[in-house]
Amino acid sequence: MRTIRNHIPVGILFFAVTAAALAACSQPPPPAGDDDTGTIGFALQVAPGITINTISWNISNAATTFTRSGTVNVQNSNTIRFQVGGLPAGAGYTIALTAMTVDGAFSCAGSAGFSVAAGMTNPVMLTLTCVANGNGSGAVVIDASTAVCATITSLSVLPLETTVNNSISLAATATAGALTPVYAWTATAGIFDNPASASPMFTCPATPAIVTITLAVSPSVPGCTSAVQTVEVTCDTLNPTFTNVYANIIGARCASCHRPNATTGVSAGNLDMSTQPTAYANLVGVAAAGTGAGTSGITCVSAMLTRVVAGNSAGSLLHNKVASKLAGTLALCGSPMPLPGGAMPLTQAQVNLIAAWIDGGALND
């Protein structure tokens, strides 16, 4: 086997004219004493990196139509040498060599012209060039483009737990390369004031639930995963304590009117709920004292109703006032609450919390 270790295979061929022919020739050497024939010898060294086991050769002369061919097995040779005898003397000869590397990766070929002189030895030089076949190595041109995926960089949820019908503040930031990020909020329950905003308000549903809020940001590009984040919020009911009633309803929606007036010192409806202790003292078991007839045309002082009847929300004026506003009906006396008439009513959950506190005994807890 002849092994070469270069990637650029080049071979050099030379001939030595001798008196005898090798067994590798396709025809026997000419008889001794024939002065009209000569013998050529070849020594081929192929460049490193190439392994050749067999070389095919062809000698021809266009002028005389002479031709002869054969193969040489060089598998066990350290050098590639062979000789061909019995060639008629003359000029115009051509030697052509072909070979395939053992791995099939390269095809090798080379040729050279020479003359044969009777009884003489004439060296011949040629170059064997090996080129890669289609199943050899190759090259590729990489033409790549870049893309910036949409990415959510922050997501804030304040708070993660609140009561039903109450609001949660959301805020997000995102990037989408040179493009403007587009926000899309969805939830398994509840509503958004603006689901396309980066910072919408989310309102819990009317019934308790663990709600999954999902933010998707676009545009995205092929090869990018979707920019999506989810968060769970808890929408529940408050314990029916007076502390929760005051903090979430009376203090937030009622106390701004039901407190002593800076000029007259009189509260709306003659009901002072400016602090939690004052509100409790003026509600439970206390008769209504409002002197305005309101939309009902009846004054509460004349109706002789009790503001809060412990254990009986249906008989408590406080519950009637807020429930009638939510339902859009007339109150038992005065006007539905909260005032003014265009003010948003309490949510059903808030009305239910007042009823649960009263029906539970209207405790000062």
XYZ file of C-alpha atoms in Angstrom:
365
model
C 0.000 0.000 0.000
C 1.293 3.423 -0.908
C 0.129 6.050 1.646
C 0.412 9.812 1.174
C -0.275 12.428 3.878
C -0.713 15.728 2.058
C -3.944 17.285 0.862
C -2.414 18.381 -2.472
C -1.421 15.132 -4.192
C 1.332 15.464 -6.807
C 3.282 12.602 -8.261
C 6.544 12.406 -10.232
C 7.064 9.603 -12.768
C 10.316 8.635 -14.377
C 11.336 5.786 -16.610
C 14.521 3.713 -16.602
C 15.274 1.707 -19.724
C 16.541 -1.775 -18.821
C 17.197 -5.016 -20.627
C 14.309 -6.902 -18.993
C 10.597 -6.269 -18.310
C 8.773 -6.676 -14.968
C 5.958 -9.152 -14.515
C 3.582 -6.198 -14.123
C 3.640 -5.613 -17.877
C 0.697 -6.796 -19.884
C 2.941 -8.398 -22.505
C 6.197 -10.356 -22.158
C 9.475 -8.589 -22.923
C 10.923 -8.809 -26.449
C 13.373 -11.553 -27.361
C 17.034 -11.005 -26.494
C 19.103 -9.331 -29.170
C 16.202 -7.392 -30.699
C 17.907 -4.040 -31.302
C 14.721 -2.327 -32.531
C 12.978 -2.309 -29.144
C 13.582 -0.639 -25.827
C 12.326 -0.850 -22.248
C 11.053 1.971 -20.069
C 10.958 1.986 -16.277
C 8.653 4.075 -14.067
C 9.119 5.196 -10.517
C 6.123 7.088 -9.070
C 6.000 8.846 -5.756
C 2.573 10.285 -4.835
C 2.231 13.215 -2.416
C 1.566 12.542 1.288
C -2.054 11.988 2.314
C -3.055 9.697 -0.573
C -3.200 5.870 -0.485
C -3.201 4.032 -3.829
C -3.203 0.258 -4.258
C -3.478 -0.060 -8.037
C -2.346 2.117 -10.940
C -3.621 1.689 -14.495
C -1.303 2.660 -17.343
C -1.640 3.100 -21.094
C 1.158 3.685 -23.618
C 0.213 4.830 -27.088
C 1.757 6.297 -30.223
C -0.603 8.133 -32.519
C 1.787 8.049 -35.445
C 2.267 4.304 -35.404
C -1.101 3.363 -33.799
C 0.857 1.444 -31.193
C -0.938 0.891 -27.895
C -0.382 -1.151 -24.800
C -1.985 -1.022 -21.328
C -1.984 -2.746 -17.984
C -2.175 -2.344 -14.224
C 0.372 -2.269 -11.443
C -0.328 -3.485 -7.907
C 1.602 -1.250 -5.535
C -0.129 -2.303 -2.318
C 3.029 -3.856 -0.878
C 5.542 -1.435 -2.321
C 7.432 1.265 -0.484
C 7.894 3.051 -3.791
C 5.916 2.750 -6.960
C 8.213 1.436 -9.709
C 7.454 -0.558 -12.815
C 8.903 -0.972 -16.270
C 7.532 -1.922 -19.666
C 9.664 -3.573 -22.305
C 9.287 -4.483 -25.959
C 8.440 -0.968 -27.099
C 9.354 -0.221 -30.723
C 12.017 2.474 -31.021
C 10.711 5.815 -32.067
C 9.297 9.169 -31.014
C 5.767 10.384 -30.311
C 4.880 8.113 -27.402
C 2.495 9.079 -24.603
C 2.154 7.428 -21.206
C -1.120 7.982 -19.297
C -1.637 6.872 -15.696
C -4.893 6.697 -13.743
C -5.637 5.631 -10.175
C -8.297 5.828 -7.503
C -7.445 6.210 -3.813
C -8.548 3.330 -1.630
C -11.189 5.465 0.100
C -12.645 6.610 -3.205
C -12.176 10.241 -2.229
C -9.643 11.133 -4.941
C -9.169 10.350 -8.619
C -5.588 10.649 -9.882
C -4.350 11.078 -13.452
C -1.266 12.195 -15.313
C 0.419 11.889 -18.681
C 3.700 12.659 -20.400
C 5.324 12.256 -23.793
C 8.547 10.346 -24.404
C 10.722 8.621 -27.025
C 12.137 5.112 -27.100
C 15.693 4.540 -28.308
C 16.756 1.022 -29.125
C 19.171 -0.330 -26.542
C 19.007 2.871 -24.555
C 17.521 3.889 -21.201
C 15.530 7.139 -21.310
C 14.012 8.560 -18.071
C 10.525 10.027 -18.275
C 9.043 12.511 -15.761
C 5.353 13.154 -15.263
C 3.024 14.692 -12.731
C 0.110 12.737 -11.282
C -2.646 15.067 -10.111
C -5.301 13.887 -7.662
C -8.624 15.711 -7.287
C -11.446 15.153 -4.848
C -14.461 13.211 -6.057
C -18.032 14.260 -5.384
C -18.114 12.227 -2.157
C -15.014 13.959 -0.810
C -14.852 16.997 1.356
C -16.473 20.280 0.418
C -17.305 23.700 1.723
C -20.483 25.571 2.579
C -21.277 29.266 2.672
C -23.171 30.302 5.784
C -25.587 33.190 5.266
C -27.166 33.920 8.642
C -29.436 36.668 9.867
C -30.048 37.938 13.373
C -33.307 38.488 15.203
C -34.172 39.908 18.595
C -36.831 37.931 20.435
C -39.511 39.668 22.450
C -38.593 39.445 26.135
C -40.513 40.272 29.313
C -37.997 42.021 31.568
C -40.207 42.630 34.624
C -43.671 41.811 35.956
C -45.159 43.351 39.105
C -48.422 42.354 40.788
C -49.692 44.441 43.728
C -51.117 42.714 45.723
C -51.179 38.979 45.038
C -54.219 38.504 47.258
C -57.324 40.643 47.595
C -61.048 40.296 47.982
C -63.549 39.493 45.271
C -64.536 42.459 43.106
C -61.446 44.285 44.285
C -58.585 45.531 42.124
C -54.980 44.457 41.617
C -52.373 46.699 40.017
C -50.270 45.119 37.263
C -47.127 46.492 35.605
C -44.744 44.991 33.070
C -41.787 46.015 30.946
C -40.625 44.248 27.801
C -38.313 44.579 24.815
C -38.710 43.485 21.194
C -35.511 44.781 19.593
C -36.154 47.800 17.411
C -39.893 47.085 17.435
C -42.407 48.358 19.968
C -43.572 45.578 22.294
C -47.285 44.789 22.194
C -48.889 43.637 25.455
C -51.811 41.233 25.754
C -53.191 40.347 29.210
C -55.625 37.506 29.810
C -57.048 35.887 32.949
C -59.070 32.800 33.822
C -61.602 35.065 35.580
C -62.077 38.764 36.304
C -61.559 41.739 33.995
C -58.887 44.263 32.956
C -59.502 47.951 32.462
C -57.113 47.863 29.467
C -55.690 44.453 28.528
C -53.368 46.043 25.936
C -51.696 48.351 28.459
C -48.311 47.733 30.024
C -49.851 48.559 33.423
C -53.546 47.660 33.588
C -55.814 47.314 36.613
C -57.251 43.855 37.158
C -60.557 43.393 38.997
C -61.209 40.103 40.752
C -64.367 38.170 39.883
C -67.452 38.268 42.130
C -66.811 34.784 43.476
C -63.705 33.581 45.301
C -61.104 31.985 43.030
C -57.423 31.495 42.389
C -56.984 33.355 39.107
C -54.184 32.785 36.607
C -53.123 35.996 34.892
C -51.102 35.642 31.689
C -49.040 38.248 29.879
C -47.970 37.646 26.266
C -45.648 40.079 24.511
C -45.190 40.294 20.748
C -43.993 40.615 18.074
C -41.927 37.461 18.035
C -39.885 36.087 15.151
C -39.294 32.574 13.777
C -36.922 30.701 16.022
C -37.987 32.607 19.120
C -40.052 31.132 21.885
C -43.124 33.112 22.851
C -42.597 35.804 25.461
C -45.173 34.664 28.019
C -45.316 34.865 31.798
C -48.073 33.810 34.184
C -48.852 34.627 37.790
C -51.550 33.416 40.175
C -53.561 35.800 42.334
C -56.033 34.944 45.061
C -59.459 36.558 45.026
C -61.229 35.666 48.259
C -63.703 36.940 50.820
C -62.744 38.730 54.023
C -63.585 37.423 57.420
C -66.825 39.188 58.503
C -65.286 41.244 61.297
C -66.059 44.900 62.023
C -62.369 45.681 61.512
C -62.621 44.408 57.927
C -65.967 46.145 57.393
C -64.587 49.464 58.539
C -61.197 49.214 56.801
C -62.540 48.041 53.444
C -65.936 49.750 53.278
C -66.861 52.369 55.874
C -63.445 54.015 56.144
C -62.905 53.886 52.376
C -66.356 54.878 51.106
C -68.414 56.418 53.962
C -66.252 58.297 56.452
C -65.441 61.169 54.090
C -69.073 62.400 54.422
C -70.112 60.862 57.722
C -67.865 62.986 59.920
C -68.390 66.300 61.690
C -68.503 69.202 59.237
C -65.716 71.726 59.786
C -68.258 74.602 59.847
C -71.421 73.176 61.381
C -69.951 70.258 63.265
C -72.844 68.093 62.011
C -72.234 64.836 60.146
C -74.231 63.718 57.120
C -77.380 61.986 58.349
C -76.329 62.893 61.882
C -74.069 59.807 61.698
C -70.410 60.137 62.654
C -68.225 57.278 61.363
C -64.932 59.200 61.247
C -63.131 56.519 63.312
C -63.704 52.829 63.821
C -64.720 53.097 67.520
C -67.032 56.046 66.759
C -68.655 54.214 63.872
C -69.362 51.098 65.925
C -70.840 53.174 68.765
C -73.137 55.055 66.355
C -74.304 52.024 64.351
C -75.150 48.952 66.438
C -78.519 49.271 68.137
C -78.758 53.015 67.392
C -81.869 54.570 65.802
C -81.523 56.452 62.536
C -81.461 60.263 62.888
C -81.254 61.531 59.323
C -83.500 64.446 58.523
C -83.250 64.401 54.742
C -86.043 62.755 52.762
C -83.742 62.005 49.807
C -85.000 60.068 46.802
C -87.395 57.990 48.913
C -89.278 61.034 50.200
C -89.106 59.666 53.745
C -86.814 60.906 56.498
C -85.010 58.210 58.408
C -85.691 59.859 61.756
C -89.438 59.609 61.060
C -89.193 56.015 59.863
C -87.886 54.994 63.267
C -85.467 52.447 61.821
C -82.390 51.034 63.544
C -79.071 51.485 61.800
C -77.735 48.013 62.669
C -79.828 45.271 64.256
C -77.396 42.604 65.516
C -78.172 39.252 63.877
C -80.643 40.742 61.361
C -79.167 42.296 58.220
C -82.576 42.461 56.502
C -83.867 44.709 59.322
C -80.777 46.929 59.431
C -80.899 50.318 57.707
C -77.136 50.229 56.969
C -77.537 47.100 54.875
C -80.672 48.448 53.160
C -78.954 51.680 52.156
C -75.985 49.991 50.418
C -78.009 47.088 48.979
C -80.591 49.414 47.391
C -77.834 51.445 45.718
C -76.393 48.258 44.199
C -79.828 47.041 43.122
C -80.943 50.450 41.799
C -84.017 50.624 44.043
C -85.294 53.135 46.615
C -83.991 52.958 50.138
C -86.419 52.566 53.084
C -85.727 56.193 53.908
C -83.548 59.001 52.621
C -81.367 58.017 49.655
C -79.356 54.894 48.785
C -75.697 55.008 49.783
C -73.069 56.004 49.045
C -73.871 59.513 47.877
C -73.800 61.367 45.583
C -76.165 59.663 43.205
C -73.489 59.210 40.568
C -71.077 57.490 42.942
C -70.297 53.834 42.250
C -72.232 51.451 44.483
C -70.459 48.974 46.709
C -69.654 45.658 45.101
C -71.800 42.647 45.816
C -68.947 41.192 47.840
C -68.813 44.321 50.010
C -72.582 44.280 50.560
C -72.321 40.584 51.424
C -69.530 41.337 53.931
C -71.740 43.850 55.774
C -74.603 41.361 55.836
C -72.333 38.560 57.131
C -70.984 40.811 59.896
C -74.487 41.853 60.990
C -75.938 38.334 60.773
C -72.971 37.060 62.756
C -73.981 39.265 65.691
C -72.484 42.638 64.643
C -69.582 42.101 67.002
C -67.004 44.776 67.723
C -64.182 42.562 66.482
